[in-house]
Amino acid sequence: MSWLFFGLGNAIFKTLEDLTLKKASFEEDPIFLLFVLHTINVVLLIIPLFLFGIPSFNSKFIFAVFINSIIYLATGIMYVKAIKISEISLIAPILSFVPLFLLITSPLILGEFPNPISLIGVILIVAGTYIINMNSKKDFMDPLTSIFRHKGTRLVLFVTILWSFAANFDKMAIVNSNPFFYLVIVNLLQTIYLLPIIILSKKKISNKTNIKWILLAGLFGTLMILSAMYAIQLTLVAYVVSVKRLSIILTVIVGSLLFKEHDLKKRSLGSVIMVIGAILIGLNS
Protein backbone atom coordinates (compact mmCIF):
# COMPACT_ATOMS: atom_id res chain seq x y z
CA MET A 1 0.00 0.00 0.00
CA SER A 2 2.98 2.33 -0.47
CA TRP A 3 1.10 3.89 -3.41
CA LEU A 4 -1.48 5.17 -0.91
CA PHE A 5 1.26 7.06 0.95
CA PHE A 6 2.22 8.90 -2.24
CA GLY A 7 -1.45 9.29 -3.23
CA LEU A 8 -2.35 10.96 0.06
CA GLY A 9 0.79 13.08 -0.22
CA ASN A 10 -0.41 14.17 -3.64
CA ALA A 11 -3.76 15.31 -2.16
CA ILE A 12 -2.09 17.13 0.75
CA PHE A 13 0.44 18.91 -1.48
CA LYS A 14 -2.37 20.00 -3.84
CA THR A 15 -4.20 21.55 -0.88
CA LEU A 16 -1.04 23.27 0.36
CA GLU A 17 -0.31 24.59 -3.13
CA ASP A 18 -3.79 26.11 -3.44
CA LEU A 19 -3.68 27.67 0.04
CA THR A 20 -0.23 29.25 -0.41
CA LEU A 21 -1.21 30.38 -3.90
CA LYS A 22 -4.31 32.05 -2.45
CA LYS A 23 -2.15 33.79 0.14
CA ALA A 24 0.28 35.05 -2.51
CA SER A 25 -2.44 36.07 -4.98
CA PHE A 26 -3.92 38.81 -2.77
CA GLU A 27 -1.34 41.33 -3.99
CA GLU A 28 0.42 39.66 -6.92
CA ASP A 29 -0.35 39.58 -10.65
CA PRO A 30 -1.64 36.15 -11.85
CA ILE A 31 0.67 36.06 -14.90
CA PHE A 32 3.75 36.87 -12.82
CA LEU A 33 2.77 34.25 -10.24
CA LEU A 34 2.34 31.63 -12.94
CA PHE A 35 5.73 32.46 -14.47
CA VAL A 36 7.51 32.02 -11.13
CA LEU A 37 5.65 28.77 -10.38
CA HIS A 38 6.57 27.21 -13.73
CA THR A 39 10.19 28.32 -13.33
CA ILE A 40 10.36 26.63 -9.93
CA ASN A 41 8.77 23.48 -11.38
CA VAL A 42 11.35 23.32 -14.19
CA VAL A 43 14.30 23.80 -11.82
CA LEU A 44 13.11 21.12 -9.38
CA LEU A 45 11.76 18.62 -11.92
CA ILE A 46 14.89 18.68 -14.06
CA ILE A 47 16.80 16.92 -11.25
CA PRO A 48 14.97 13.57 -11.65
CA LEU A 49 15.28 14.00 -15.42
CA PHE A 50 19.07 14.04 -15.10
CA LEU A 51 18.88 10.88 -12.99
CA PHE A 52 16.74 8.99 -15.53
CA GLY A 53 18.19 10.57 -18.67
CA ILE A 54 16.37 11.97 -21.71
CA PRO A 55 14.08 9.25 -23.10
CA SER A 56 13.04 8.59 -26.69
CA PHE A 57 9.93 10.35 -28.00
CA ASN A 58 7.93 10.60 -31.22
CA SER A 59 5.63 12.94 -33.16
CA LYS A 60 2.62 12.06 -30.97
CA PHE A 61 4.57 13.21 -27.92
CA ILE A 62 5.52 16.49 -29.61
CA PHE A 63 1.90 17.11 -30.66
CA ALA A 64 0.54 16.39 -27.16
CA VAL A 65 3.17 18.60 -25.49
CA PHE A 66 2.45 21.51 -27.84
CA ILE A 67 -1.33 21.30 -27.30
CA ASN A 68 -1.07 20.95 -23.52
CA SER A 69 1.51 23.71 -23.10
CA ILE A 70 -1.08 26.10 -24.56
CA ILE A 71 -4.01 24.61 -22.63
CA TYR A 72 -2.16 24.68 -19.30
CA LEU A 73 -0.93 28.22 -19.92
CA ALA A 74 -4.48 29.48 -20.49
CA THR A 75 -6.01 27.47 -17.63
CA GLY A 76 -3.17 28.41 -15.29
CA ILE A 77 -3.85 32.12 -15.76
CA MET A 78 -7.60 31.61 -15.31
CA TYR A 79 -7.17 29.38 -12.24
CA VAL A 80 -4.82 31.78 -10.44
CA LYS A 81 -7.16 34.67 -11.27
CA ALA A 82 -10.13 32.69 -9.90
CA ILE A 83 -8.25 31.95 -6.68
CA LYS A 84 -7.39 35.65 -6.40
CA ILE A 85 -10.95 36.98 -6.76
CA SER A 86 -13.02 34.20 -5.15
CA GLU A 87 -13.36 32.29 -1.90
CA ILE A 88 -11.26 29.15 -2.27
CA SER A 89 -13.87 27.00 -0.52
CA LEU A 90 -16.35 27.99 -3.26
CA ILE A 91 -14.18 27.28 -6.31
CA ALA A 92 -12.31 24.15 -5.12
CA PRO A 93 -15.38 21.84 -5.41
CA ILE A 94 -15.81 22.85 -9.07
CA LEU A 95 -12.67 20.80 -9.83
CA SER A 96 -14.86 17.71 -9.36
CA PHE A 97 -16.28 18.47 -12.81
CA VAL A 98 -13.04 17.30 -14.51
CA PRO A 99 -13.93 13.56 -14.49
CA LEU A 100 -17.47 14.48 -15.56
CA PHE A 101 -16.19 16.26 -18.67
CA LEU A 102 -13.73 13.40 -19.26
CA LEU A 103 -16.77 11.23 -19.96
CA ILE A 104 -17.23 13.37 -23.08
CA THR A 105 -13.64 14.10 -24.15
CA SER A 106 -12.07 10.66 -23.63
CA PRO A 107 -14.31 8.88 -26.18
CA LEU A 108 -13.60 11.68 -28.68
CA ILE A 109 -9.81 11.78 -28.28
CA LEU A 110 -8.75 8.33 -27.02
CA GLY A 111 -11.76 6.18 -27.88
CA GLU A 112 -12.23 5.27 -24.19
CA PHE A 113 -15.87 4.80 -23.15
CA PRO A 114 -17.24 5.04 -19.58
CA ASN A 115 -18.97 2.43 -17.45
CA PRO A 116 -22.73 3.00 -16.80
CA ILE A 117 -21.96 3.32 -13.06
CA SER A 118 -20.27 6.61 -13.94
CA LEU A 119 -23.74 8.10 -14.47
CA ILE A 120 -24.34 7.81 -10.72
CA GLY A 121 -21.17 9.85 -10.26
CA VAL A 122 -22.55 12.52 -12.59
CA ILE A 123 -25.75 12.75 -10.53
CA LEU A 124 -23.74 13.08 -7.29
CA ILE A 125 -21.56 15.86 -8.74
CA VAL A 126 -24.66 17.81 -9.81
CA ALA A 127 -26.28 17.19 -6.39
CA GLY A 128 -23.15 18.36 -4.56
CA THR A 129 -23.00 21.49 -6.71
CA TYR A 130 -26.65 22.18 -5.87
CA ILE A 131 -26.01 21.90 -2.11
CA ILE A 132 -22.96 24.20 -2.20
CA ASN A 133 -24.89 26.97 -3.97
CA MET A 134 -28.26 26.37 -2.30
CA ASN A 135 -30.12 29.45 -1.08
CA SER A 136 -33.61 29.18 0.43
CA LYS A 137 -34.56 32.62 -0.88
CA LYS A 138 -33.93 31.74 -4.52
CA ASP A 139 -35.78 29.59 -7.07
CA PHE A 140 -35.16 25.87 -7.61
CA MET A 141 -32.62 26.22 -10.44
CA ASP A 142 -30.65 29.07 -8.87
CA PRO A 143 -27.98 26.86 -7.19
CA LEU A 144 -26.98 25.53 -10.63
CA THR A 145 -27.28 28.76 -12.62
CA SER A 146 -25.35 30.69 -9.94
CA ILE A 147 -22.15 28.97 -11.10
CA PHE A 148 -22.34 30.98 -14.32
CA ARG A 149 -23.10 34.29 -12.58
CA HIS A 150 -20.06 34.24 -10.29
CA LYS A 151 -16.88 35.13 -12.19
CA GLY A 152 -14.59 32.91 -10.11
CA THR A 153 -16.68 29.73 -10.44
CA ARG A 154 -17.32 30.52 -14.10
CA LEU A 155 -13.57 30.70 -14.73
CA VAL A 156 -12.87 27.43 -12.88
CA LEU A 157 -15.71 25.67 -14.71
CA PHE A 158 -14.09 26.65 -18.01
CA VAL A 159 -10.74 25.48 -16.61
CA THR A 160 -12.20 22.04 -15.81
CA ILE A 161 -13.54 21.73 -19.37
CA LEU A 162 -10.09 22.45 -20.81
CA TRP A 163 -8.40 20.17 -18.23
CA SER A 164 -10.64 17.31 -19.37
CA PHE A 165 -9.10 17.70 -22.84
CA ALA A 166 -5.60 18.13 -21.39
CA ALA A 167 -5.85 14.92 -19.34
CA ASN A 168 -6.18 12.91 -22.56
CA PHE A 169 -3.14 14.60 -24.09
CA ASP A 170 -1.27 13.97 -20.80
CA LYS A 171 -1.83 10.27 -21.35
CA MET A 172 -0.83 10.51 -25.01
CA ALA A 173 2.44 12.23 -24.11
CA ILE A 174 3.37 9.90 -21.24
CA VAL A 175 2.62 6.74 -23.25
CA ASN A 176 4.92 7.97 -26.02
CA SER A 177 7.79 9.06 -23.76
CA ASN A 178 8.54 9.54 -20.04
CA PRO A 179 6.46 11.34 -17.34
CA PHE A 180 9.36 13.40 -15.97
CA PHE A 181 10.54 14.43 -19.43
CA TYR A 182 7.00 15.45 -20.35
CA LEU A 183 6.54 17.53 -17.17
CA VAL A 184 9.85 19.35 -17.64
CA ILE A 185 9.16 20.19 -21.29
CA VAL A 186 5.54 21.30 -20.79
CA ASN A 187 6.53 23.55 -17.86
CA LEU A 188 9.57 24.88 -19.75
CA LEU A 189 7.44 25.83 -22.75
CA GLN A 190 4.99 27.73 -20.56
CA THR A 191 7.88 29.59 -18.93
CA ILE A 192 9.17 30.54 -22.40
CA TYR A 193 5.70 31.70 -23.50
CA LEU A 194 5.38 33.95 -20.43
CA LEU A 195 8.92 35.37 -20.46
CA PRO A 196 8.33 38.08 -23.13
CA ILE A 197 5.21 39.26 -21.28
CA ILE A 198 7.14 39.50 -18.01
CA ILE A 199 10.00 41.42 -19.68
CA LEU A 200 7.83 43.83 -21.68
CA SER A 201 5.43 44.56 -18.82
CA LYS A 202 8.29 44.76 -16.30
CA LYS A 203 6.24 42.76 -13.83
CA LYS A 204 7.81 42.05 -10.45
CA ILE A 205 6.86 41.12 -6.90
CA SER A 206 4.73 43.91 -5.44
CA ASN A 207 5.33 42.86 -1.83
CA LYS A 208 8.54 41.10 -0.78
CA THR A 209 6.74 39.37 2.09
CA ASN A 210 4.94 37.33 -0.58
CA ILE A 211 8.19 35.74 -1.79
CA LYS A 212 7.94 32.96 0.80
CA TRP A 213 4.35 32.15 -0.20
CA ILE A 214 5.24 32.05 -3.90
CA LEU A 215 8.26 29.81 -3.27
CA LEU A 216 6.18 27.52 -1.06
CA ALA A 217 3.45 27.31 -3.71
CA GLY A 218 6.07 26.33 -6.28
CA LEU A 219 7.62 23.75 -3.95
CA PHE A 220 4.26 22.21 -3.02
CA GLY A 221 3.26 22.14 -6.70
CA THR A 222 6.42 20.24 -7.62
CA LEU A 223 6.00 17.80 -4.72
CA MET A 224 2.40 17.26 -5.81
CA ILE A 225 3.57 16.32 -9.31
CA LEU A 226 6.37 14.04 -8.09
CA SER A 227 4.16 12.21 -5.57
CA ALA A 228 1.59 11.60 -8.32
CA MET A 229 4.25 10.19 -10.66
CA TYR A 230 5.56 7.80 -7.99
CA ALA A 231 2.04 6.70 -7.04
CA ILE A 232 1.09 6.04 -10.67
CA GLN A 233 4.09 3.73 -11.04
CA LEU A 234 2.82 1.61 -8.12
CA THR A 235 -0.90 1.30 -8.92
CA LEU A 236 -3.67 2.19 -11.39
CA VAL A 237 -3.98 5.83 -12.46
CA ALA A 238 -7.70 5.80 -11.53
CA TYR A 239 -6.84 4.99 -7.90
CA VAL A 240 -4.32 7.84 -7.67
CA VAL A 241 -6.70 10.37 -9.25
CA SER A 242 -9.51 9.27 -6.93
CA VAL A 243 -7.38 9.72 -3.80
CA LYS A 244 -6.26 13.12 -5.09
CA ARG A 245 -9.91 14.26 -5.01
CA LEU A 246 -9.60 14.33 -1.22
CA SER A 247 -7.65 17.56 -1.71
CA ILE A 248 -10.95 19.25 -2.61
CA ILE A 249 -12.42 18.46 0.82
CA LEU A 250 -9.19 19.47 2.58
CA THR A 251 -9.03 22.75 0.65
CA VAL A 252 -12.66 23.61 1.44
CA ILE A 253 -12.29 22.94 5.18
CA VAL A 254 -8.82 24.43 5.75
CA GLY A 255 -9.45 27.31 3.32
CA SER A 256 -12.70 28.25 5.05
CA LEU A 257 -11.05 28.29 8.46
CA LEU A 258 -7.81 29.97 7.37
CA PHE A 259 -9.38 32.75 5.29
CA LYS A 260 -12.59 33.02 7.39
CA GLU A 261 -14.87 32.15 4.46
CA HIS A 262 -18.62 31.53 4.60
CA ASP A 263 -20.92 28.47 4.66
CA LEU A 264 -18.32 25.91 5.80
CA LYS A 265 -20.86 23.18 6.67
CA LYS A 266 -22.82 23.51 3.43
CA ARG A 267 -19.73 23.66 1.23
CA SER A 268 -18.08 20.74 3.07
CA LEU A 269 -21.16 18.53 2.63
CA GLY A 270 -21.48 19.44 -1.04
CA SER A 271 -17.77 18.83 -1.59
CA VAL A 272 -17.91 15.36 -0.01
CA ILE A 273 -20.83 14.39 -2.28
CA MET A 274 -19.05 15.76 -5.36
CA VAL A 275 -15.82 13.94 -4.49
CA ILE A 276 -17.71 10.64 -4.09
CA GLY A 277 -19.21 11.25 -7.53
CA ALA A 278 -15.79 12.03 -9.01
CA ILE A 279 -14.33 8.86 -7.48
CA LEU A 280 -17.17 6.74 -8.92
CA ILE A 281 -16.50 8.16 -12.37
CA GLY A 282 -12.74 7.70 -12.00
CA LEU A 283 -12.91 4.08 -10.84
CA ASN A 284 -15.55 3.00 -13.36
CA SER A 285 -14.42 4.75 -16.53
Coordinates of C-alpha atoms in Angstrom, one line a residue:
M1 CA 0.0 0.0 0.0
S2 CA 3.0 2.3 -0.5
W3 CA 1.1 3.9 -3.4
L4 CA -1.5 5.2 -0.9
F5 CA 1.3 7.1 1.0
F6 CA 2.2 8.9 -2.2
G7 CA -1.5 9.3 -3.2
L8 CA -2.3 11.0 0.1
G9 CA 0.8 13.1 -0.2
N10 CA -0.4 14.2 -3.6
A11 CA -3.8 15.3 -2.2
I12 CA -2.1 17.1 0.7
F13 CA 0.4 18.9 -1.5
K14 CA -2.4 20.0 -3.8
T15 CA -4.2 21.5 -0.9
L16 CA -1.0 23.3 0.4
E17 CA -0.3 24.6 -3.1
D18 CA -3.8 26.1 -3.4
L19 CA -3.7 27.7 0.0
T20 CA -0.2 29.2 -0.4
L21 CA -1.2 30.4 -3.9
K22 CA -4.3 32.0 -2.5
K23 CA -2.1 33.8 0.1
A24 CA 0.3 35.0 -2.5
S25 CA -2.4 36.1 -5.0
F26 CA -3.9 38.8 -2.8
E27 CA -1.3 41.3 -4.0
E28 CA 0.4 39.7 -6.9
D29 CA -0.3 39.6 -10.6
P30 CA -1.6 36.2 -11.9
I31 CA 0.7 36.1 -14.9
F32 CA 3.7 36.9 -12.8
L33 CA 2.8 34.2 -10.2
L34 CA 2.3 31.6 -12.9
F35 CA 5.7 32.5 -14.5
V36 CA 7.5 32.0 -11.1
L37 CA 5.6 28.8 -10.4
H38 CA 6.6 27.2 -13.7
T39 CA 10.2 28.3 -13.3
I40 CA 10.4 26.6 -9.9
N41 CA 8.8 23.5 -11.4
V42 CA 11.3 23.3 -14.2
V43 CA 14.3 23.8 -11.8
L44 CA 13.1 21.1 -9.4
L45 CA 11.8 18.6 -11.9
I46 CA 14.9 18.7 -14.1
I47 CA 16.8 16.9 -11.2
P48 CA 15.0 13.6 -11.7
L49 CA 15.3 14.0 -15.4
F50 CA 19.1 14.0 -15.1
L51 CA 18.9 10.9 -13.0
F52 CA 16.7 9.0 -15.5
G53 CA 18.2 10.6 -18.7
I54 CA 16.4 12.0 -21.7
P55 CA 14.1 9.2 -23.1
S56 CA 13.0 8.6 -26.7
F57 CA 9.9 10.4 -28.0
N58 CA 7.9 10.6 -31.2
S59 CA 5.6 12.9 -33.2
K60 CA 2.6 12.1 -31.0
F61 CA 4.6 13.2 -27.9
I62 CA 5.5 16.5 -29.6
F63 CA 1.9 17.1 -30.7
A64 CA 0.5 16.4 -27.2
V65 CA 3.2 18.6 -25.5
F66 CA 2.5 21.5 -27.8
I67 CA -1.3 21.3 -27.3
N68 CA -1.1 21.0 -23.5
S69 CA 1.5 23.7 -23.1
I70 CA -1.1 26.1 -24.6
I71 CA -4.0 24.6 -22.6
Y72 CA -2.2 24.7 -19.3
L73 CA -0.9 28.2 -19.9
A74 CA -4.5 29.5 -20.5
T75 CA -6.0 27.5 -17.6
G76 CA -3.2 28.4 -15.3
I77 CA -3.8 32.1 -15.8
M78 CA -7.6 31.6 -15.3
Y79 CA -7.2 29.4 -12.2
V80 CA -4.8 31.8 -10.4
K81 CA -7.2 34.7 -11.3
A82 CA -10.1 32.7 -9.9
I83 CA -8.2 31.9 -6.7
K84 CA -7.4 35.7 -6.4
I85 CA -11.0 37.0 -6.8
S86 CA -13.0 34.2 -5.1
E87 CA -13.4 32.3 -1.9
I88 CA -11.3 29.2 -2.3
S89 CA -13.9 27.0 -0.5
L90 CA -16.3 28.0 -3.3
I91 CA -14.2 27.3 -6.3
A92 CA -12.3 24.1 -5.1
P93 CA -15.4 21.8 -5.4
I94 CA -15.8 22.8 -9.1
L95 CA -12.7 20.8 -9.8
S96 CA -14.9 17.7 -9.4
F97 CA -16.3 18.5 -12.8
V98 CA -13.0 17.3 -14.5
P99 CA -13.9 13.6 -14.5
L100 CA -17.5 14.5 -15.6
F101 CA -16.2 16.3 -18.7
L102 CA -13.7 13.4 -19.3
L103 CA -16.8 11.2 -20.0
I104 CA -17.2 13.4 -23.1
T105 CA -13.6 14.1 -24.1
S106 CA -12.1 10.7 -23.6
P107 CA -14.3 8.9 -26.2
L108 CA -13.6 11.7 -28.7
I109 CA -9.8 11.8 -28.3
L110 CA -8.7 8.3 -27.0
G111 CA -11.8 6.2 -27.9
E112 CA -12.2 5.3 -24.2
F113 CA -15.9 4.8 -23.1
P114 CA -17.2 5.0 -19.6
N115 CA -19.0 2.4 -17.5
P116 CA -22.7 3.0 -16.8
I117 CA -22.0 3.3 -13.1
S118 CA -20.3 6.6 -13.9
L119 CA -23.7 8.1 -14.5
I120 CA -24.3 7.8 -10.7
G121 CA -21.2 9.8 -10.3
V122 CA -22.6 12.5 -12.6
I123 CA -25.7 12.7 -10.5
L124 CA -23.7 13.1 -7.3
I125 CA -21.6 15.9 -8.7
V126 CA -24.7 17.8 -9.8
A127 CA -26.3 17.2 -6.4
G128 CA -23.2 18.4 -4.6
T129 CA -23.0 21.5 -6.7
Y130 CA -26.6 22.2 -5.9
I131 CA -26.0 21.9 -2.1
I132 CA -23.0 24.2 -2.2
N133 CA -24.9 27.0 -4.0
M134 CA -28.3 26.4 -2.3
N135 CA -30.1 29.5 -1.1
S136 CA -33.6 29.2 0.4
K137 CA -34.6 32.6 -0.9
K138 CA -33.9 31.7 -4.5
D139 CA -35.8 29.6 -7.1
F140 CA -35.2 25.9 -7.6
M141 CA -32.6 26.2 -10.4
D142 CA -30.7 29.1 -8.9
P143 CA -28.0 26.9 -7.2
L144 CA -27.0 25.5 -10.6
T145 CA -27.3 28.8 -12.6
S146 CA -25.3 30.7 -9.9
I147 CA -22.1 29.0 -11.1
F148 CA -22.3 31.0 -14.3
R149 CA -23.1 34.3 -12.6
H150 CA -20.1 34.2 -10.3
K151 CA -16.9 35.1 -12.2
G152 CA -14.6 32.9 -10.1
T153 CA -16.7 29.7 -10.4
R154 CA -17.3 30.5 -14.1
L155 CA -13.6 30.7 -14.7
V156 CA -12.9 27.4 -12.9
L157 CA -15.7 25.7 -14.7
F158 CA -14.1 26.6 -18.0
V159 CA -10.7 25.5 -16.6
T160 CA -12.2 22.0 -15.8
I161 CA -13.5 21.7 -19.4
L162 CA -10.1 22.4 -20.8
W163 CA -8.4 20.2 -18.2
S164 CA -10.6 17.3 -19.4
F165 CA -9.1 17.7 -22.8
A166 CA -5.6 18.1 -21.4
A167 CA -5.8 14.9 -19.3
N168 CA -6.2 12.9 -22.6
F169 CA -3.1 14.6 -24.1
D170 CA -1.3 14.0 -20.8
K171 CA -1.8 10.3 -21.3
M172 CA -0.8 10.5 -25.0
A173 CA 2.4 12.2 -24.1
I174 CA 3.4 9.9 -21.2
V175 CA 2.6 6.7 -23.2
N176 CA 4.9 8.0 -26.0
S177 CA 7.8 9.1 -23.8
N178 CA 8.5 9.5 -20.0
P179 CA 6.5 11.3 -17.3
F180 CA 9.4 13.4 -16.0
F181 CA 10.5 14.4 -19.4
Y182 CA 7.0 15.5 -20.3
L183 CA 6.5 17.5 -17.2
V184 CA 9.8 19.3 -17.6
I185 CA 9.2 20.2 -21.3
V186 CA 5.5 21.3 -20.8
N187 CA 6.5 23.5 -17.9
L188 CA 9.6 24.9 -19.7
L189 CA 7.4 25.8 -22.8
Q190 CA 5.0 27.7 -20.6
T191 CA 7.9 29.6 -18.9
I192 CA 9.2 30.5 -22.4
Y193 CA 5.7 31.7 -23.5
L194 CA 5.4 33.9 -20.4
L195 CA 8.9 35.4 -20.5
P196 CA 8.3 38.1 -23.1
I197 CA 5.2 39.3 -21.3
I198 CA 7.1 39.5 -18.0
I199 CA 10.0 41.4 -19.7
L200 CA 7.8 43.8 -21.7
S201 CA 5.4 44.6 -18.8
K202 CA 8.3 44.8 -16.3
K203 CA 6.2 42.8 -13.8
K204 CA 7.8 42.1 -10.4
I205 CA 6.9 41.1 -6.9
S206 CA 4.7 43.9 -5.4
N207 CA 5.3 42.9 -1.8
K208 CA 8.5 41.1 -0.8
T209 CA 6.7 39.4 2.1
N210 CA 4.9 37.3 -0.6
I211 CA 8.2 35.7 -1.8
K212 CA 7.9 33.0 0.8
W213 CA 4.4 32.1 -0.2
I214 CA 5.2 32.1 -3.9
L215 CA 8.3 29.8 -3.3
L216 CA 6.2 27.5 -1.1
A217 CA 3.4 27.3 -3.7
G218 CA 6.1 26.3 -6.3
L219 CA 7.6 23.8 -4.0
F220 CA 4.3 22.2 -3.0
G221 CA 3.3 22.1 -6.7
T222 CA 6.4 20.2 -7.6
L223 CA 6.0 17.8 -4.7
M224 CA 2.4 17.3 -5.8
I225 CA 3.6 16.3 -9.3
L226 CA 6.4 14.0 -8.1
S227 CA 4.2 12.2 -5.6
A228 CA 1.6 11.6 -8.3
M229 CA 4.3 10.2 -10.7
Y230 CA 5.6 7.8 -8.0
A231 CA 2.0 6.7 -7.0
I232 CA 1.1 6.0 -10.7
Q233 CA 4.1 3.7 -11.0
L234 CA 2.8 1.6 -8.1
T235 CA -0.9 1.3 -8.9
L236 CA -3.7 2.2 -11.4
V237 CA -4.0 5.8 -12.5
A238 CA -7.7 5.8 -11.5
Y239 CA -6.8 5.0 -7.9
V240 CA -4.3 7.8 -7.7
V241 CA -6.7 10.4 -9.2
S242 CA -9.5 9.3 -6.9
V243 CA -7.4 9.7 -3.8
K244 CA -6.3 13.1 -5.1
R245 CA -9.9 14.3 -5.0
L246 CA -9.6 14.3 -1.2
S247 CA -7.7 17.6 -1.7
I248 CA -11.0 19.2 -2.6
I249 CA -12.4 18.5 0.8
L250 CA -9.2 19.5 2.6
T251 CA -9.0 22.7 0.6
V252 CA -12.7 23.6 1.4
I253 CA -12.3 22.9 5.2
V254 CA -8.8 24.4 5.7
G255 CA -9.4 27.3 3.3
S256 CA -12.7 28.3 5.0
L257 CA -11.0 28.3 8.5
L258 CA -7.8 30.0 7.4
F259 CA -9.4 32.7 5.3
K260 CA -12.6 33.0 7.4
E261 CA -14.9 32.2 4.5
H262 CA -18.6 31.5 4.6
D263 CA -20.9 28.5 4.7
L264 CA -18.3 25.9 5.8
K265 CA -20.9 23.2 6.7
K266 CA -22.8 23.5 3.4
R267 CA -19.7 23.7 1.2
S268 CA -18.1 20.7 3.1
L269 CA -21.2 18.5 2.6
G270 CA -21.5 19.4 -1.0
S271 CA -17.8 18.8 -1.6
V272 CA -17.9 15.4 0.0
I273 CA -20.8 14.4 -2.3
M274 CA -19.0 15.8 -5.4
V275 CA -15.8 13.9 -4.5
I276 CA -17.7 10.6 -4.1
G277 CA -19.2 11.3 -7.5
A278 CA -15.8 12.0 -9.0
I279 CA -14.3 8.9 -7.5
L280 CA -17.2 6.7 -8.9
I281 CA -16.5 8.2 -12.4
G282 CA -12.7 7.7 -12.0
L283 CA -12.9 4.1 -10.8
N284 CA -15.5 3.0 -13.4
S285 CA -14.4 4.8 -16.5

